[in-house]
Short mmCIF file of N, CA and C in Angstrom, two decimals:
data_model
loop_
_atom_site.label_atom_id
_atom_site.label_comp_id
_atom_site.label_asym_id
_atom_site.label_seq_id
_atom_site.Cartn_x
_atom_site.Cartn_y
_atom_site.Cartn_z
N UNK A 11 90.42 162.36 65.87
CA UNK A 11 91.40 163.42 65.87
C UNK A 11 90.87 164.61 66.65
N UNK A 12 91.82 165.28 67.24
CA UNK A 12 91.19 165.99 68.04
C UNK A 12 92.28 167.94 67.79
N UNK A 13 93.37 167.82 67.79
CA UNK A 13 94.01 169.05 67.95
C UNK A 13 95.18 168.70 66.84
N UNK A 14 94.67 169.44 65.48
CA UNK A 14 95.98 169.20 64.33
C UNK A 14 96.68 170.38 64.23
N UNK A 15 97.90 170.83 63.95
CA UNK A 15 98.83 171.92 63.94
C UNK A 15 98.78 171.95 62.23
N UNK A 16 99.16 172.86 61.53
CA UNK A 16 99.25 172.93 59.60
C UNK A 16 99.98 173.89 59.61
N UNK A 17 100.29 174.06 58.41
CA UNK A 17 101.28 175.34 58.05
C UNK A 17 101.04 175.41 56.92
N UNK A 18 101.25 176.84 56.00
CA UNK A 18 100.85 176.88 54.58
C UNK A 18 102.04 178.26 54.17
N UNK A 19 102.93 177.68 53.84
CA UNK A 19 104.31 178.17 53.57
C UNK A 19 103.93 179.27 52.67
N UNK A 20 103.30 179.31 51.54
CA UNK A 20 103.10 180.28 50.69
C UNK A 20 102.47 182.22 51.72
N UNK A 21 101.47 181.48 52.79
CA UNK A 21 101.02 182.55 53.49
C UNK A 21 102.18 182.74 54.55
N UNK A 22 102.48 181.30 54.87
CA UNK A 22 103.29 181.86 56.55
C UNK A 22 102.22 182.00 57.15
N UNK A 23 101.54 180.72 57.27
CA UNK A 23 100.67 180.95 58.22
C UNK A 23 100.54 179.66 59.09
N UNK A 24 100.31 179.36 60.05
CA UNK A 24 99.91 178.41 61.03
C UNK A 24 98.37 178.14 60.96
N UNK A 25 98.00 176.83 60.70
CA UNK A 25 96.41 176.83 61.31
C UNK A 25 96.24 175.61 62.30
N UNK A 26 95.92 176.09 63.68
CA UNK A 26 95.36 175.24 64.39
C UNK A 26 93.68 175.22 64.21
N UNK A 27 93.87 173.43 64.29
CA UNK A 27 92.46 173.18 64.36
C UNK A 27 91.94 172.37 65.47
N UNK A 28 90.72 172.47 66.18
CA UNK A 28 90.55 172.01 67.37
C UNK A 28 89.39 171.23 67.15
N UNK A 29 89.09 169.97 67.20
CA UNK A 29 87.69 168.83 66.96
C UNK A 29 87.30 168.44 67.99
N UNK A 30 86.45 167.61 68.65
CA UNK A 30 86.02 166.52 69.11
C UNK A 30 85.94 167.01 70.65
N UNK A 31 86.08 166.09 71.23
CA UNK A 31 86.73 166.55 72.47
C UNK A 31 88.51 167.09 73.21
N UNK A 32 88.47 168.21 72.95
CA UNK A 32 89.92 168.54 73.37
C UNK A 32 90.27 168.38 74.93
N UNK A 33 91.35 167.93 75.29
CA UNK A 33 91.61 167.63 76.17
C UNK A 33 93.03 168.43 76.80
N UNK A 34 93.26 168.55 78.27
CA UNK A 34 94.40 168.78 78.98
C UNK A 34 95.99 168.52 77.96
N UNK A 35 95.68 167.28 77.93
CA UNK A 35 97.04 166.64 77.56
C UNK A 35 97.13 167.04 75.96
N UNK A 36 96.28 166.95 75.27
CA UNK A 36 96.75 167.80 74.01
C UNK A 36 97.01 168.83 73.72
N UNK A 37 96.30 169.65 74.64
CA UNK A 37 97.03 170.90 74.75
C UNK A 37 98.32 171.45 75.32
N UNK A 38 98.48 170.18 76.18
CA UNK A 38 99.93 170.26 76.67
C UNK A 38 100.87 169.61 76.02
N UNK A 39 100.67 168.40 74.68
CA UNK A 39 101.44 167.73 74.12
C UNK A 39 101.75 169.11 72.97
N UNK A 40 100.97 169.88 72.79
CA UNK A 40 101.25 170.81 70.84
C UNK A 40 102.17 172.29 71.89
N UNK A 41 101.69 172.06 73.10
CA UNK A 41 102.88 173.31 73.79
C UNK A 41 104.14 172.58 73.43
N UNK A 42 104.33 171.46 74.11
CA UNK A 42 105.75 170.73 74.00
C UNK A 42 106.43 170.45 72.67
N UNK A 43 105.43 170.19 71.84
CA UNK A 43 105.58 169.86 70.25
C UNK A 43 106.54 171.29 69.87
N UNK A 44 105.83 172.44 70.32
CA UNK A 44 106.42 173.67 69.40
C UNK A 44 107.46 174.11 70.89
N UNK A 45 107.88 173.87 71.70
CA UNK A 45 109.09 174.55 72.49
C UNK A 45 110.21 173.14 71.93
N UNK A 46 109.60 171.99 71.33
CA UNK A 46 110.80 171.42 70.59
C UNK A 46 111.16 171.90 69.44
N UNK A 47 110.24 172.40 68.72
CA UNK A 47 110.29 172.89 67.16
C UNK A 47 109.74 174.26 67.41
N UNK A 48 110.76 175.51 68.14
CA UNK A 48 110.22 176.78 67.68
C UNK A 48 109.85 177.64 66.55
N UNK A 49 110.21 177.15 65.34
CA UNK A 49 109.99 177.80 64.49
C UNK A 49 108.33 178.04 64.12
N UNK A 50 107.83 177.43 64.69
CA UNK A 50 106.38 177.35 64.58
C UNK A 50 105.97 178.29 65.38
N UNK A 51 106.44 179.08 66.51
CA UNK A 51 105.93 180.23 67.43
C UNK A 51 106.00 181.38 66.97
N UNK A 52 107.14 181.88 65.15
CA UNK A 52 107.43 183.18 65.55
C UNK A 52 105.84 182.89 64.20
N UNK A 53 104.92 182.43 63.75
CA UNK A 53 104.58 182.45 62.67
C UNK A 53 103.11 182.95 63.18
N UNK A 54 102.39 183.73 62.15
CA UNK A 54 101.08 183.96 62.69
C UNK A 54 100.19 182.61 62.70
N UNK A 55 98.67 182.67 63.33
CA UNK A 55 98.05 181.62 63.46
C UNK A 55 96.65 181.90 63.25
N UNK A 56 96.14 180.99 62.59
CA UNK A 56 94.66 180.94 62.72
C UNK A 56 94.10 180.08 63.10
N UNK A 57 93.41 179.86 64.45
CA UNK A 57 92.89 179.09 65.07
C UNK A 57 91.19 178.76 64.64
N UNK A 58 91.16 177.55 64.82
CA UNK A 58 90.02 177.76 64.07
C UNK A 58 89.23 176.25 65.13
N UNK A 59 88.36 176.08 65.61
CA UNK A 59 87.64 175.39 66.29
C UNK A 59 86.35 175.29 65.90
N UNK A 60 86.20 173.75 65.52
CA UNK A 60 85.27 173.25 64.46
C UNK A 60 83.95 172.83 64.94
N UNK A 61 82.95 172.60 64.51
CA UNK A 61 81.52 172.43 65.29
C UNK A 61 81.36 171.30 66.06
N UNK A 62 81.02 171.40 66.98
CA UNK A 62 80.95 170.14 67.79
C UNK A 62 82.00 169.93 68.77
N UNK A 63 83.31 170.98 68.71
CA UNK A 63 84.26 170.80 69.44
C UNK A 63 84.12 170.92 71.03
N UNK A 64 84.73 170.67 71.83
CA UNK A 64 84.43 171.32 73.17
C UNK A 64 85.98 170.90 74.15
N UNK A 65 85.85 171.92 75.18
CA UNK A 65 86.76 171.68 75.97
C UNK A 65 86.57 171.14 77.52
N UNK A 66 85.37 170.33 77.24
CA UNK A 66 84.64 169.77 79.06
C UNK A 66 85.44 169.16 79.80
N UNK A 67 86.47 168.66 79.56
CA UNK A 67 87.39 168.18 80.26
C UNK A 67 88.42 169.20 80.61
N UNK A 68 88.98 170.32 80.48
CA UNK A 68 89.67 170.82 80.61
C UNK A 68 89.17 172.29 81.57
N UNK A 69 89.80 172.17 82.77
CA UNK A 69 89.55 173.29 83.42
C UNK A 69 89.59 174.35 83.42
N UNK A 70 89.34 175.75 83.90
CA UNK A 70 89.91 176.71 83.49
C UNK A 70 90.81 177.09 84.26
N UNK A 71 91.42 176.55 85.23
CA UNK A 71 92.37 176.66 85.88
C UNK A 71 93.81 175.66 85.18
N UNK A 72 93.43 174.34 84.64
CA UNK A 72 94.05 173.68 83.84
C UNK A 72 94.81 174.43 82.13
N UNK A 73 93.46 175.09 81.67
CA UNK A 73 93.63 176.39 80.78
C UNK A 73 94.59 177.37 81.27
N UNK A 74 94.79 178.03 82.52
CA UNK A 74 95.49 178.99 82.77
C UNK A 74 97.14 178.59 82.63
N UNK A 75 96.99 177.01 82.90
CA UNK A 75 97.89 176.54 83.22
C UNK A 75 99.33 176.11 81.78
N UNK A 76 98.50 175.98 81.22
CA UNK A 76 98.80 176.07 79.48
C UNK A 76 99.26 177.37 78.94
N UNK A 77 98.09 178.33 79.35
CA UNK A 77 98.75 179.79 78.88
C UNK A 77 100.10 180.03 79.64
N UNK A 78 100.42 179.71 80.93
CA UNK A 78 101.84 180.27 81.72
C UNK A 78 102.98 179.36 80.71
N UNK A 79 102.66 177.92 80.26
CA UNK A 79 103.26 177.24 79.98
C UNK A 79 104.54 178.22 78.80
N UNK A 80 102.64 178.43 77.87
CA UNK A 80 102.79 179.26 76.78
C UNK A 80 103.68 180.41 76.58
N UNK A 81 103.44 181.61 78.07
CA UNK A 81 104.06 182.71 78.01
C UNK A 81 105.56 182.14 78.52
N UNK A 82 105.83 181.57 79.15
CA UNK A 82 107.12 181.06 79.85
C UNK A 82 107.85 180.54 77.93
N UNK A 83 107.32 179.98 77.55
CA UNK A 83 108.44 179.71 76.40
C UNK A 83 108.02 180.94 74.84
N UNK A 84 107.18 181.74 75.03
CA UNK A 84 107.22 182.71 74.41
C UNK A 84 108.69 184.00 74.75
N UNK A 85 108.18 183.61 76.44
CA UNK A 85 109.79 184.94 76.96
C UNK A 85 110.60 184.44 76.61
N UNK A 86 111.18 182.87 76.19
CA UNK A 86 112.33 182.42 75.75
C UNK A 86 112.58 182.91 74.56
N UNK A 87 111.62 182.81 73.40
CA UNK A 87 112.02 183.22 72.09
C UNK A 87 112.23 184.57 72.33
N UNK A 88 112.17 185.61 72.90
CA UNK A 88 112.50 187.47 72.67
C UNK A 88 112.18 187.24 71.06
N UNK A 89 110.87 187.59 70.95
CA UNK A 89 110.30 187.73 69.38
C UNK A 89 110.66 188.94 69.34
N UNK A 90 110.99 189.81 68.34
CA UNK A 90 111.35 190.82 67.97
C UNK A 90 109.70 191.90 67.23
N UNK A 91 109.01 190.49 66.86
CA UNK A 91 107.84 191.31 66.42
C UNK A 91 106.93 190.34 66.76
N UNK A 92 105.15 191.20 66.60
CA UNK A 92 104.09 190.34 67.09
C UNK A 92 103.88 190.01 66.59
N UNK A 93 103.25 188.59 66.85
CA UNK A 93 102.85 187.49 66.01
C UNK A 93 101.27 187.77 66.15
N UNK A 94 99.98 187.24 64.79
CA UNK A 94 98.78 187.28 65.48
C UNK A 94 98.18 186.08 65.71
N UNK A 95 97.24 185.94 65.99
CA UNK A 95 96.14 184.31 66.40
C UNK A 95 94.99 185.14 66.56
N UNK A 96 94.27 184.72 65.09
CA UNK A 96 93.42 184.79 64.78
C UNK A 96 92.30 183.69 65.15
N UNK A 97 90.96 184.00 65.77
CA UNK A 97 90.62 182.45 66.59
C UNK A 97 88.99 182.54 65.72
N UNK A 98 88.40 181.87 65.33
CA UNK A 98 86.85 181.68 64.43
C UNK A 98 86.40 180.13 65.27
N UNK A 99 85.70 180.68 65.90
CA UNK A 99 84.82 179.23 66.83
C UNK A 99 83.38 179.14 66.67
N UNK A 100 83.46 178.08 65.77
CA UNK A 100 82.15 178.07 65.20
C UNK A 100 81.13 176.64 66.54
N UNK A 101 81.90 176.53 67.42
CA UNK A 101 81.29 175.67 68.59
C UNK A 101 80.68 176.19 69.47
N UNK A 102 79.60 176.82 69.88
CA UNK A 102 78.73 177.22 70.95
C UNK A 102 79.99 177.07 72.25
N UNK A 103 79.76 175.37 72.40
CA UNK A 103 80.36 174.38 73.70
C UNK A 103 81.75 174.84 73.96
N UNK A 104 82.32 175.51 72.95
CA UNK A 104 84.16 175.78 73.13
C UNK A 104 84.00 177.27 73.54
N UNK A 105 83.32 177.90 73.39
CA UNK A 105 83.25 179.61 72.98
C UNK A 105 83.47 180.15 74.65
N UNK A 106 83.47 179.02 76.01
CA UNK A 106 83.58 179.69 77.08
C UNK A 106 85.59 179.87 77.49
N UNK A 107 85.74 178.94 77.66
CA UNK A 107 87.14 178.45 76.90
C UNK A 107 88.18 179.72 75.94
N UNK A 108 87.28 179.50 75.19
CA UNK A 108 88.13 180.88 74.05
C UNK A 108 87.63 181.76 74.36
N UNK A 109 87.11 182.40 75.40
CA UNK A 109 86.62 183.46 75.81
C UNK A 109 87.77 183.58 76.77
N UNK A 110 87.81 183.16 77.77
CA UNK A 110 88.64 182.95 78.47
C UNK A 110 90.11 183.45 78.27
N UNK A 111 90.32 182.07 77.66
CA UNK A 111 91.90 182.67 76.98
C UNK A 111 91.94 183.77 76.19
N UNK A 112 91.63 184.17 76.09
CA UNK A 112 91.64 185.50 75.00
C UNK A 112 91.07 186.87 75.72
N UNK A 113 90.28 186.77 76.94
CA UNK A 113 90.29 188.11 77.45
C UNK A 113 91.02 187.94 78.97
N UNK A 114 91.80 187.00 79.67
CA UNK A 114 91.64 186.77 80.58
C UNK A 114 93.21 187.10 81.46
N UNK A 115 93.75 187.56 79.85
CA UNK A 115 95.17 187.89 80.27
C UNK A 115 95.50 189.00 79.19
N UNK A 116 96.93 189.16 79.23
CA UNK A 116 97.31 190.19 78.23
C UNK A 116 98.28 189.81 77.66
N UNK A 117 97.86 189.09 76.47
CA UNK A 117 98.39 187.84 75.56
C UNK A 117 99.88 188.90 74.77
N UNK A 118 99.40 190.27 74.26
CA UNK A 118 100.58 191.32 73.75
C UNK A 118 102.18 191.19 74.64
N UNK A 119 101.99 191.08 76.05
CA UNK A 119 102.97 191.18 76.82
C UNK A 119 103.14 189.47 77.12
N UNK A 120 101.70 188.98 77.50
CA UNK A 120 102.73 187.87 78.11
C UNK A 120 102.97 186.52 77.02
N UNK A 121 103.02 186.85 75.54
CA UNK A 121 103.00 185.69 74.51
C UNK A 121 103.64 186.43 73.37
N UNK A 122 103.82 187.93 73.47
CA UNK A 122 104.22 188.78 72.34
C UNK A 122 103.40 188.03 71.11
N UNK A 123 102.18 188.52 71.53
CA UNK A 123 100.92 188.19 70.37
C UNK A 123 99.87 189.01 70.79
N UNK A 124 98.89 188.99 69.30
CA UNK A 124 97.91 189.95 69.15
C UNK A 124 96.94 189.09 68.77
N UNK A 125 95.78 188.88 69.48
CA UNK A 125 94.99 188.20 69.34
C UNK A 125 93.28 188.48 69.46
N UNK A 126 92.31 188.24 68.54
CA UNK A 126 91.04 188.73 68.08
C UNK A 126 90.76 187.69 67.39
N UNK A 127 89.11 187.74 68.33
CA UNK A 127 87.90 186.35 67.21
C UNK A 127 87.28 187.04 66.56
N UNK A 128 86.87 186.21 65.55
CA UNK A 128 86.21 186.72 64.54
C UNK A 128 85.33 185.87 63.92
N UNK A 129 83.81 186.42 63.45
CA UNK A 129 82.75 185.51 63.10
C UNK A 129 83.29 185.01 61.34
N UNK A 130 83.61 185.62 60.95
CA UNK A 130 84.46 185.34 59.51
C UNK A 130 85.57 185.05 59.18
N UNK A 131 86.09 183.97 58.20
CA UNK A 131 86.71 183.77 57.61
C UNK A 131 87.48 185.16 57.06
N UNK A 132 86.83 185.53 55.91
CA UNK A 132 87.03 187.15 55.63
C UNK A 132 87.45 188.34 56.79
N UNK A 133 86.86 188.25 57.81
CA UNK A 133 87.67 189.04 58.75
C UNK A 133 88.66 188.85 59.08
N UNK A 134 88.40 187.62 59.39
CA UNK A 134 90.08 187.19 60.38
C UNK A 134 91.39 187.45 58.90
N UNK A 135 90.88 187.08 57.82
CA UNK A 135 91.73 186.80 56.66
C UNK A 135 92.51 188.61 56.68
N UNK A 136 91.47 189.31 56.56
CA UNK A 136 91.66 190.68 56.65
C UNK A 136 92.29 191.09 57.70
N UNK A 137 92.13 190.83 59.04
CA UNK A 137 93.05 191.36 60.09
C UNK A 137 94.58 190.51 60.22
N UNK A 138 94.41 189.27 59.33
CA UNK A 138 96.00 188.61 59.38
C UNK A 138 96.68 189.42 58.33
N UNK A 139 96.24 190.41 57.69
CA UNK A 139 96.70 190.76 56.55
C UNK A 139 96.76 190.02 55.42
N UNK A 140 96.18 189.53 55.15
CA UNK A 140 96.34 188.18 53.98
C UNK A 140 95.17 188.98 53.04
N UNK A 141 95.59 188.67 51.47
CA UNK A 141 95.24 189.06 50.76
C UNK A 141 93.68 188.66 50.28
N UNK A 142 92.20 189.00 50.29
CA UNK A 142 90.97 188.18 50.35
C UNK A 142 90.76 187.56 49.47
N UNK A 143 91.44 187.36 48.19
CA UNK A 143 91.31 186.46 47.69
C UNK A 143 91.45 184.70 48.19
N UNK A 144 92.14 185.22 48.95
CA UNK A 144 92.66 183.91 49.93
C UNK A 144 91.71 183.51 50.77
N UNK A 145 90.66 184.45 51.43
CA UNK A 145 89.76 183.55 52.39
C UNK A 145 89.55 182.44 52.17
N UNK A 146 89.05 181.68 50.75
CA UNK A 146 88.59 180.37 50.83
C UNK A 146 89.73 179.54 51.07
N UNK A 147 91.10 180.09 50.94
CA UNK A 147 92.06 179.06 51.08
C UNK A 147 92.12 178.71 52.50
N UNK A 148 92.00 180.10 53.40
CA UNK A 148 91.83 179.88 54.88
C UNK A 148 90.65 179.31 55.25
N UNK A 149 89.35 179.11 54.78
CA UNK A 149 88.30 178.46 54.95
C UNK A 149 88.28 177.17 54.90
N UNK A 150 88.66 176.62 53.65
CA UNK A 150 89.08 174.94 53.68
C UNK A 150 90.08 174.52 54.46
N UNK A 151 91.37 175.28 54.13
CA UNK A 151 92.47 174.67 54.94
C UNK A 151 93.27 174.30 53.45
N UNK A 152 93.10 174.28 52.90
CA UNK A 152 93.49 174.00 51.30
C UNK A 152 94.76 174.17 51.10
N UNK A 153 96.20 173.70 50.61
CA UNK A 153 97.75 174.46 51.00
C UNK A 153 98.09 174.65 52.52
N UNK A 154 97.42 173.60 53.41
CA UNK A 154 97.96 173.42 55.03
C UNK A 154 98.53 172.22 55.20
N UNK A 155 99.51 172.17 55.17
CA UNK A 155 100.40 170.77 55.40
C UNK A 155 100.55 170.48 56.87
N UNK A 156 99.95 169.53 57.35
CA UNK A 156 100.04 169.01 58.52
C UNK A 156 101.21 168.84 59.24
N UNK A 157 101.72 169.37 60.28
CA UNK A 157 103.10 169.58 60.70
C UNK A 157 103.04 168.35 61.99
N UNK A 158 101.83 168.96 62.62
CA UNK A 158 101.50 168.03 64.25
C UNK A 158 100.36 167.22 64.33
N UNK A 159 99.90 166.54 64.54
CA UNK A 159 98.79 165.82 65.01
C UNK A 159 98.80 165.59 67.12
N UNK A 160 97.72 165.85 67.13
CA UNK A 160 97.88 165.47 68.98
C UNK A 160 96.27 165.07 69.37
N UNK A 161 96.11 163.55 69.38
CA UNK A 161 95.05 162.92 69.72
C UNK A 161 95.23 161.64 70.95
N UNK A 162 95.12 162.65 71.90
CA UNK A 162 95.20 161.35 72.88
C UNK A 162 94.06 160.75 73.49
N UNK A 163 93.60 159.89 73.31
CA UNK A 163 92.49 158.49 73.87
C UNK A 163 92.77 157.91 74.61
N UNK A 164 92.40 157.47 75.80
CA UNK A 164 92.58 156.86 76.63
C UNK A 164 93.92 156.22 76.87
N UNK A 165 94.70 157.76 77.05
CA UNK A 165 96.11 157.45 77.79
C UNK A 165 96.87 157.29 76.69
N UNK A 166 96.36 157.11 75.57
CA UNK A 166 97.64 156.56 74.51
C UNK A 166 98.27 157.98 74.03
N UNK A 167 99.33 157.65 73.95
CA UNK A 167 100.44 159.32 73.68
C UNK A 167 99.84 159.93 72.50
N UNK A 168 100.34 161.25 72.55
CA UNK A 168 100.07 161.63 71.21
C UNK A 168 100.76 161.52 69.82
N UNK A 169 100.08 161.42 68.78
CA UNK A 169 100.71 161.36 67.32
C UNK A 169 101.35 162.75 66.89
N UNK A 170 102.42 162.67 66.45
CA UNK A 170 102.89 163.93 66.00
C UNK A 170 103.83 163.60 64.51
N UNK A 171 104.33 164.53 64.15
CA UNK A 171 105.18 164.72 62.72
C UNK A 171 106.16 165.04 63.74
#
């Protein structure tokens, strides 16, 4: 498994999680996943990229290419308010990547989102506004119902809900 989508209705929250080797096409299958199912864009997010993850296959020009994807069906929704994406990358190997995306544009205008990493659970929990009792719920993932799955291997499509 490589890129799972969750949701945890009680917060209203989104958690992406990123494993293994992430690739082009999964990142382009969970864009397509949510411009079929918008309701998943107006919701905040916590991204969260797990040890060992990495993005070596994916360019950063391939990356840029995802974010336009991104902002192009963000201008479709006219969100009325900002959404955040909260990102905790506990992968050395991913951290150039999420560096990237996250300083490399101006995510407020072109995604109508607000977006900041954070070495904690507890921080990020705190800047989503979520109440801290909750960190560990955002820590496990605990009350995240799997919405998407997107693992593609050698060409085979991706799995989704």
């Amino acid at each position: 498994m490589t890129l799972i989508l969750r949701h945890n209705t009680d917060l209203e929250l989104n958690r992406a999680e990123y494993h293994s080797s992430v690739t082009t096409a999964e990142l382009s299958a969970m864009v397509a996943f949510q411009a079929a199912n918008p309701t998943w864009l107006a919701c905040d997010c916590l991204n969260v990229v797990a040890p060992g993850a990495h993005f070596d296959t994916v360019s950063l020009a391939d990356l840029g290419g995802v974010f336009e994807t991104y902002r192009v069906l963000f201008e479709q929704q006219q969100l009325t308010i900002f959404r955040r994406a909260a990102w905790i990358c506990r992968s050395p190997a991913a951290q150039r990547h999420i560096t990237y995306w996250l300083n490399s544009r101006n995510l407020r205008k072109g995604m109508s989102s607000d977006v900041a990493q954070f070495d904690t659970f507890a921080e990020a929990c705190a800047w989503l506004v979520i109440a801290p009792e909750q960190t560990p719920i955002l820590e496990s993932g605990a009350g995240f119902e799997e919405v998407a799955r997107f693992d593609i291997l050698a060409g085979l499509p991706a799995i989704s809900r």
